[in-house]
Amino acid sequence: AQVTISHNNSRVSAVLPTGDSIEVLLHGATVISWKDSSGEERLWLSEASALDGSKAVRGGIPLVFPVFGTAPDHPAVGQLPQHGFARITRWEFLGKSTSEAASDSVKLDFGLSSENLDDKLRSQWNYKFGIIYSVTLERNSLSTSLVITNEGDEPFEFQTLMHTYLRVKDITSLQINNLENSPYVDKVDNLTSKTQDGPVTITSETDRVYTPAGGPKVPIVVADASGQAVYSVVRDTLDDVVIWNPHEAKANSIGDFAPKDGWRNMICVEAGAVKGWQRLEAGDAFEGAQVITPGPL
Ligand code: BG6
């Protein structure tokens, strides 16, 4: 059995012989589906999300670059839309590679550079850059990695993040482990700096930027009531993790969020570099990655 890859004008999909599959929209290079070998969807995607390139995708894995949120006080990115331009620009499909055995993994590469930006976005952020984004599907894991290069002759600063919407059965009965003792900024409490005490549970709107105390290699684990891992997320270079769940009221206020009780079935665990700024000198590269391993839903 072989890996099956299909590619049309708007999306690329790949299926392993084991049944694991992914689908990536060229718009934003957004992974919009990841199914495990039992056929279970592992990413949450809003039923009301635009998928036609008119807006950022509400669900899957949108990419945040070069600004997380907005930064009106940071002139270089101050005019950009929320979360930057990577998630609202069409990427190029650069091709695929498969492993030796050609059947147990597939890597899809996508590229974005200054030339892909429309005039308005380029005028808002006029640096020469290149990004290669690789999405690797293996039996029982999904990895995404970014290589960002400065192709101009002046330094630039950026933030980046993989805004992963993980699908869960019922967020109210889950907890997130391995953030104990980690500092975080609470975006729903006036950006107050706090320290995590015990596991994270979702009992109201949650929007926090953690810098996990154990560093990127200690997995952030979404666990069920018995402690069994539903997801484990390991990072490379990306020091921060945003935990976001809009809960009932915020979900109601987001136009493209559907169904309205969909907040029960998702948790965003977002690996990134978003506290402060990454400075990239001319000719330099930044690499960051995550590996997500699913357990039983
Ligand atoms: C999270 C932010 O990463 O993304 C939240 O921390 C934000 O503050 C959320 O609400 C969704 O953003 P958007 O632009 O996709 O609605």
CSV table of C-alpha atoms and ligand atoms in Angstrom, one decimal:
chain,number,residue,atom,x,y,z
A,1,ALA,CA,0.0,0.0,0.0
A,2,GLN,CA,1.1,3.5,-0.8
A,3,VAL,CA,0.5,7.0,0.4
A,4,THR,CA,-2.3,8.6,-1.6
A,5,ILE,CA,-1.8,12.3,-2.3
A,6,SER,CA,-4.3,14.5,-4.1
A,7,HIS,CA,-3.9,18.1,-5.0
A,8,ASN,CA,-6.2,20.6,-6.6
A,9,ASN,CA,-6.2,24.4,-7.0
A,10,SER,CA,-7.3,25.0,-3.4
A,11,ARG,CA,-6.1,22.1,-1.2
A,12,VAL,CA,-3.8,19.1,-0.8
A,13,SER,CA,-4.7,15.9,1.0
A,14,ALA,CA,-2.8,12.8,1.9
A,15,VAL,CA,-3.9,9.4,3.2
A,16,LEU,CA,-1.6,6.8,4.7
A,17,PRO,CA,-2.3,3.1,4.2
A,18,THR,CA,-3.2,2.9,7.9
A,19,GLY,CA,-6.1,5.3,7.2
A,20,ASP,CA,-4.5,8.4,8.9
A,21,SER,CA,-5.2,11.4,6.8
A,22,ILE,CA,-4.7,15.2,6.5
A,23,GLU,CA,-6.1,17.9,4.4
A,24,VAL,CA,-4.4,21.3,4.0
A,25,LEU,CA,-5.9,24.4,2.4
A,26,LEU,CA,-3.5,26.5,0.4
A,27,HIS,CA,-5.3,29.5,1.9
A,28,GLY,CA,-3.1,30.1,5.0
A,29,ALA,CA,-1.5,26.6,4.5
A,30,THR,CA,-4.2,25.8,7.1
A,31,VAL,CA,-4.5,22.2,8.1
A,32,ILE,CA,-8.3,21.7,8.2
A,33,SER,CA,-8.5,18.0,8.9
A,34,TRP,CA,-6.5,15.3,10.6
A,35,LYS,CA,-8.0,11.9,11.0
A,36,ASP,CA,-6.4,9.1,13.0
A,37,SER,CA,-6.3,5.5,11.8
A,38,SER,CA,-9.7,4.8,13.3
A,39,GLY,CA,-11.1,7.5,11.1
A,40,GLU,CA,-11.8,9.9,14.0
A,41,GLU,CA,-11.3,13.6,13.3
A,42,ARG,CA,-8.8,15.2,15.7
A,43,LEU,CA,-9.0,18.8,14.7
A,44,TRP,CA,-12.0,21.0,15.4
A,45,LEU,CA,-13.3,23.0,12.5
A,46,SER,CA,-16.2,25.4,12.7
A,47,GLU,CA,-19.2,24.4,10.5
A,48,ALA,CA,-19.5,28.2,9.7
A,49,SER,CA,-15.9,28.7,8.8
A,50,ALA,CA,-15.1,30.3,5.4
A,51,LEU,CA,-12.9,27.9,3.4
A,52,ASP,CA,-12.9,29.9,0.2
A,53,GLY,CA,-10.1,32.3,1.0
A,54,SER,CA,-12.3,35.2,2.0
A,55,LYS,CA,-11.3,35.0,5.8
A,56,ALA,CA,-9.0,33.1,8.1
A,57,VAL,CA,-10.2,29.6,8.8
A,58,ARG,CA,-12.0,29.1,12.1
A,59,GLY,CA,-10.5,25.9,13.2
A,60,GLY,CA,-7.8,23.5,12.2
A,61,ILE,CA,-4.3,25.0,12.4
A,62,PRO,CA,-4.2,28.6,11.3
A,63,LEU,CA,-0.7,30.0,11.3
A,64,VAL,CA,0.1,33.3,13.1
A,65,PHE,CA,2.9,35.5,11.7
A,66,PRO,CA,4.4,38.1,12.1
A,67,VAL,CA,2.2,39.4,15.0
A,68,PHE,CA,0.2,37.6,17.6
A,69,GLY,CA,-3.1,39.4,18.2
A,70,THR,CA,-2.4,43.1,17.4
A,71,ALA,CA,0.4,45.3,18.5
A,72,PRO,CA,-0.6,48.9,18.0
A,73,ASP,CA,2.4,50.1,20.0
A,74,HIS,CA,4.9,48.2,17.9
A,75,PRO,CA,5.3,50.3,14.8
A,76,ALA,CA,6.7,47.6,12.5
A,77,VAL,CA,3.6,45.5,12.8
A,78,GLY,CA,1.1,48.1,14.1
A,79,GLN,CA,-1.0,48.2,11.0
A,80,LEU,CA,-1.4,44.5,10.3
A,81,PRO,CA,-4.6,42.6,10.9
A,82,GLN,CA,-5.1,40.5,14.0
A,83,HIS,CA,-2.6,37.5,14.0
A,84,GLY,CA,-0.8,38.9,10.9
A,85,PHE,CA,-1.0,37.8,7.2
A,86,ALA,CA,0.1,34.1,7.1
A,87,ARG,CA,-3.4,32.8,7.8
A,88,ILE,CA,-5.1,35.0,5.2
A,89,THR,CA,-2.7,34.6,2.3
A,90,ARG,CA,-2.5,31.8,-0.3
A,91,TRP,CA,0.6,29.7,0.1
A,92,GLU,CA,2.4,27.6,-2.6
A,93,PHE,CA,2.5,23.9,-2.4
A,94,LEU,CA,6.1,23.0,-2.8
A,95,GLY,CA,5.7,19.2,-2.9
A,96,LYS,CA,5.8,16.1,-0.9
A,97,SER,CA,8.2,13.6,0.4
A,98,THR,CA,7.6,10.1,1.8
A,99,SER,CA,9.8,8.0,4.0
A,100,GLU,CA,12.0,5.1,2.8
A,101,ALA,CA,9.2,2.6,3.3
A,102,ALA,CA,7.0,5.1,1.5
A,103,SER,CA,4.0,3.9,3.5
A,104,ASP,CA,4.3,5.1,7.0
A,105,SER,CA,4.8,8.8,6.7
A,106,VAL,CA,4.3,11.7,4.4
A,107,LYS,CA,5.6,15.3,4.5
A,108,LEU,CA,3.9,18.1,2.6
A,109,ASP,CA,5.8,21.4,2.2
A,110,PHE,CA,4.3,24.8,1.7
A,111,GLY,CA,6.0,28.1,1.0
A,112,LEU,CA,5.2,31.8,1.6
A,113,SER,CA,7.4,34.8,0.7
A,114,SER,CA,7.1,38.5,0.3
A,115,GLU,CA,6.1,38.0,-3.3
A,116,ASN,CA,2.9,36.2,-2.2
A,117,LEU,CA,1.6,39.1,-0.3
A,118,ASP,CA,-1.0,41.5,-1.8
A,119,ASP,CA,0.0,45.1,-2.2
A,120,LYS,CA,-1.8,46.2,1.0
A,121,LEU,CA,-0.2,43.6,3.2
A,122,ARG,CA,3.2,44.3,1.7
A,123,SER,CA,2.8,48.0,2.4
A,124,GLN,CA,1.9,47.1,6.0
A,125,TRP,CA,5.0,44.9,6.5
A,126,ASN,CA,7.6,45.6,3.9
A,127,TYR,CA,10.3,43.0,4.7
A,128,LYS,CA,11.8,40.4,2.5
A,129,PHE,CA,11.1,37.0,4.1
A,130,GLY,CA,10.6,33.3,3.2
A,131,ILE,CA,8.7,30.7,5.2
A,132,ILE,CA,8.8,26.9,4.6
A,133,TYR,CA,6.0,25.2,6.5
A,134,SER,CA,6.1,21.4,6.6
A,135,VAL,CA,3.2,19.2,7.7
A,136,THR,CA,4.2,15.6,8.5
A,137,LEU,CA,1.7,12.9,9.0
A,138,GLU,CA,2.8,9.7,10.6
A,139,ARG,CA,0.8,6.8,11.9
A,140,ASN,CA,-0.3,8.3,15.3
A,141,SER,CA,1.3,11.7,15.1
A,142,LEU,CA,1.1,15.1,13.3
A,143,SER,CA,4.1,17.4,13.2
A,144,THR,CA,4.2,20.9,11.9
A,145,SER,CA,7.4,22.9,11.5
A,146,LEU,CA,8.3,26.3,10.3
A,147,VAL,CA,11.6,27.7,8.9
A,148,ILE,CA,11.4,31.5,8.7
A,149,THR,CA,14.2,33.3,6.8
A,150,ASN,CA,15.2,36.9,6.5
A,151,GLU,CA,15.9,37.4,2.8
A,152,GLY,CA,16.4,41.1,3.0
A,153,ASP,CA,19.3,43.3,4.1
A,154,GLU,CA,17.8,44.7,7.4
A,155,PRO,CA,16.8,42.8,10.5
A,156,PHE,CA,13.1,42.3,11.4
A,157,GLU,CA,11.1,41.3,14.4
A,158,PHE,CA,8.2,38.8,14.5
A,159,GLN,CA,6.0,36.6,16.6
A,160,THR,CA,4.7,33.3,15.3
A,161,LEU,CA,2.3,30.6,16.6
A,162,MET,CA,0.5,27.5,15.4
A,163,HIS,CA,-3.1,28.1,16.5
A,164,THR,CA,-4.1,24.5,16.8
A,165,TYR,CA,-7.8,23.7,17.5
A,166,LEU,CA,-7.8,20.2,19.0
A,167,ARG,CA,-11.1,18.3,19.0
A,168,VAL,CA,-12.2,16.9,22.3
A,169,LYS,CA,-15.3,15.0,23.5
A,170,ASP,CA,-16.2,17.4,26.3
A,171,ILE,CA,-13.8,20.1,27.5
A,172,THR,CA,-15.6,20.4,30.9
A,173,SER,CA,-14.3,17.0,31.9
A,174,LEU,CA,-10.7,17.4,30.7
A,175,GLN,CA,-7.7,19.0,32.2
A,176,ILE,CA,-4.4,20.2,30.8
A,177,ASN,CA,-1.3,19.0,32.6
A,178,ASN,CA,2.4,20.0,32.8
A,179,LEU,CA,1.7,23.7,33.1
A,180,GLU,CA,2.0,23.6,36.9
A,181,ASN,CA,4.2,26.4,38.2
A,182,SER,CA,4.4,28.1,34.8
A,183,PRO,CA,4.2,31.8,34.5
A,184,TYR,CA,1.4,33.1,32.3
A,185,VAL,CA,-0.3,36.3,31.1
A,186,ASP,CA,-4.1,36.2,31.6
A,187,LYS,CA,-5.7,37.9,28.6
A,188,VAL,CA,-9.1,37.8,30.2
A,189,ASP,CA,-7.9,39.5,33.4
A,190,ASN,CA,-6.2,42.7,32.1
A,191,LEU,CA,-3.0,40.9,31.0
A,192,THR,CA,-2.2,40.2,34.7
A,193,SER,CA,0.9,38.0,35.2
A,194,LYS,CA,0.1,34.9,37.2
A,195,THR,CA,1.6,31.5,38.0
A,196,GLN,CA,-0.3,28.3,37.3
A,197,ASP,CA,-1.3,26.3,40.3
A,198,GLY,CA,-2.2,22.7,39.5
A,199,PRO,CA,-3.7,21.4,36.2
A,200,VAL,CA,-5.6,23.8,34.0
A,201,THR,CA,-9.4,23.2,33.8
A,202,ILE,CA,-11.8,25.2,31.6
A,203,THR,CA,-14.7,26.6,33.6
A,204,SER,CA,-15.1,29.9,31.8
A,205,GLU,CA,-13.5,31.9,28.9
A,206,THR,CA,-9.8,31.1,29.0
A,207,ASP,CA,-7.2,33.0,27.1
A,208,ARG,CA,-3.7,32.6,28.6
A,209,VAL,CA,-0.1,32.9,27.3
A,210,TYR,CA,2.0,30.4,29.2
A,211,THR,CA,5.8,30.0,29.1
A,212,PRO,CA,5.9,26.4,30.4
A,213,ALA,CA,8.3,26.0,33.2
A,214,GLY,CA,9.6,22.6,31.9
A,215,GLY,CA,10.6,24.1,28.6
A,216,PRO,CA,9.5,22.9,25.1
A,217,LYS,CA,10.4,19.2,25.5
A,218,VAL,CA,8.0,18.5,28.3
A,219,PRO,CA,4.8,17.6,26.7
A,220,ILE,CA,1.7,19.6,27.3
A,221,VAL,CA,-0.9,17.0,27.9
A,222,VAL,CA,-4.7,17.3,27.5
A,223,ALA,CA,-5.9,14.5,29.8
A,224,ASP,CA,-9.2,12.9,30.6
A,225,ALA,CA,-10.6,12.5,34.2
A,226,SER,CA,-8.6,9.3,34.7
A,227,GLY,CA,-5.4,11.0,33.6
A,228,GLN,CA,-5.2,9.3,30.3
A,229,ALA,CA,-3.7,11.5,27.5
A,230,VAL,CA,-6.1,12.6,24.8
A,231,TYR,CA,-3.3,14.7,23.2
A,232,SER,CA,0.3,15.4,24.0
A,233,VAL,CA,2.1,18.3,22.4
A,234,VAL,CA,5.9,18.6,22.3
A,235,ARG,CA,7.6,21.6,21.0
A,236,ASP,CA,10.9,22.5,19.4
A,237,THR,CA,12.2,26.1,20.0
A,238,LEU,CA,8.7,27.5,20.5
A,239,ASP,CA,8.8,28.6,24.2
A,240,ASP,CA,5.2,29.7,24.7
A,241,VAL,CA,1.9,28.0,24.7
A,242,VAL,CA,-1.4,29.8,24.4
A,243,ILE,CA,-4.4,28.0,25.9
A,244,TRP,CA,-7.7,29.4,24.5
A,245,ASN,CA,-11.3,28.3,24.8
A,246,PRO,CA,-14.0,31.0,24.3
A,247,HIS,CA,-16.6,29.3,26.4
A,248,GLU,CA,-20.3,30.0,25.9
A,249,ALA,CA,-20.6,33.8,25.8
A,250,LYS,CA,-17.5,34.5,23.6
A,251,ALA,CA,-18.4,31.7,21.3
A,252,ASN,CA,-21.8,33.3,20.8
A,253,SER,CA,-20.2,36.5,19.8
A,254,ILE,CA,-17.9,35.0,17.2
A,255,GLY,CA,-19.8,35.1,13.9
A,256,ASP,CA,-18.1,32.1,12.2
A,257,PHE,CA,-18.1,29.9,15.3
A,258,ALA,CA,-20.6,27.0,14.8
A,259,PRO,CA,-22.3,25.1,16.3
A,260,LYS,CA,-22.6,27.6,19.2
A,261,ASP,CA,-21.9,24.9,21.8
A,262,GLY,CA,-18.8,23.9,19.8
A,263,TRP,CA,-16.6,25.3,22.5
A,264,ARG,CA,-17.3,22.1,24.4
A,265,ASN,CA,-15.6,20.1,21.7
A,266,MET,CA,-12.4,22.1,21.2
A,267,ILE,CA,-9.4,23.4,23.1
A,268,CYS,CA,-6.7,25.5,21.4
A,269,VAL,CA,-3.2,24.5,22.5
A,270,GLU,CA,-1.1,26.9,20.5
A,271,ALA,CA,2.7,26.5,20.3
A,272,GLY,CA,4.5,29.7,19.6
A,273,ALA,CA,7.0,32.4,20.2
A,274,VAL,CA,4.8,35.3,21.2
A,275,LYS,CA,6.1,36.8,24.4
A,276,GLY,CA,8.3,39.7,23.3
A,277,TRP,CA,9.8,39.5,19.8
A,278,GLN,CA,12.1,37.3,17.8
A,279,ARG,CA,14.7,39.3,16.0
A,280,LEU,CA,16.0,37.9,12.8
A,281,GLU,CA,19.1,39.4,11.3
A,282,ALA,CA,19.6,39.6,7.5
A,283,GLY,CA,20.3,36.1,6.1
A,284,ASP,CA,19.3,34.4,9.4
A,285,ALA,CA,16.7,31.7,9.9
A,286,PHE,CA,14.4,30.7,12.8
A,287,GLU,CA,13.0,27.2,13.2
A,288,GLY,CA,10.2,26.1,15.3
A,289,ALA,CA,8.1,22.9,15.4
A,290,GLN,CA,5.5,20.9,17.3
A,291,VAL,CA,4.6,17.2,17.4
A,292,ILE,CA,1.0,16.2,18.4
A,293,THR,CA,0.4,12.7,19.5
A,294,PRO,CA,-3.2,11.6,20.0
A,295,GLY,CA,-4.5,9.2,22.5
A,296,PRO,CA,-8.1,7.8,22.7
A,297,LEU,CA,-10.6,10.7,22.3
B,1,BG6,C1,-6.0,33.3,20.5
B,1,BG6,C2,-5.9,34.6,21.2
B,1,BG6,O1,-4.7,32.8,20.2
B,1,BG6,O2,-6.8,33.5,19.3
B,1,BG6,C3,-7.3,35.1,21.6
B,1,BG6,O3,-5.1,34.4,22.4
B,1,BG6,C4,-8.1,35.2,20.3
B,1,BG6,O4,-7.2,36.3,22.2
B,1,BG6,C5,-8.1,33.8,19.6
B,1,BG6,O5,-9.5,35.5,20.7
B,1,BG6,C6,-8.9,33.8,18.3
B,1,BG6,O6,-8.5,34.9,17.4
B,1,BG6,P1,-9.2,35.1,16.1
B,1,BG6,O7,-8.6,36.3,15.5
B,1,BG6,O8,-9.0,33.9,15.2
B,1,BG6,O9,-10.7,35.3,16.4
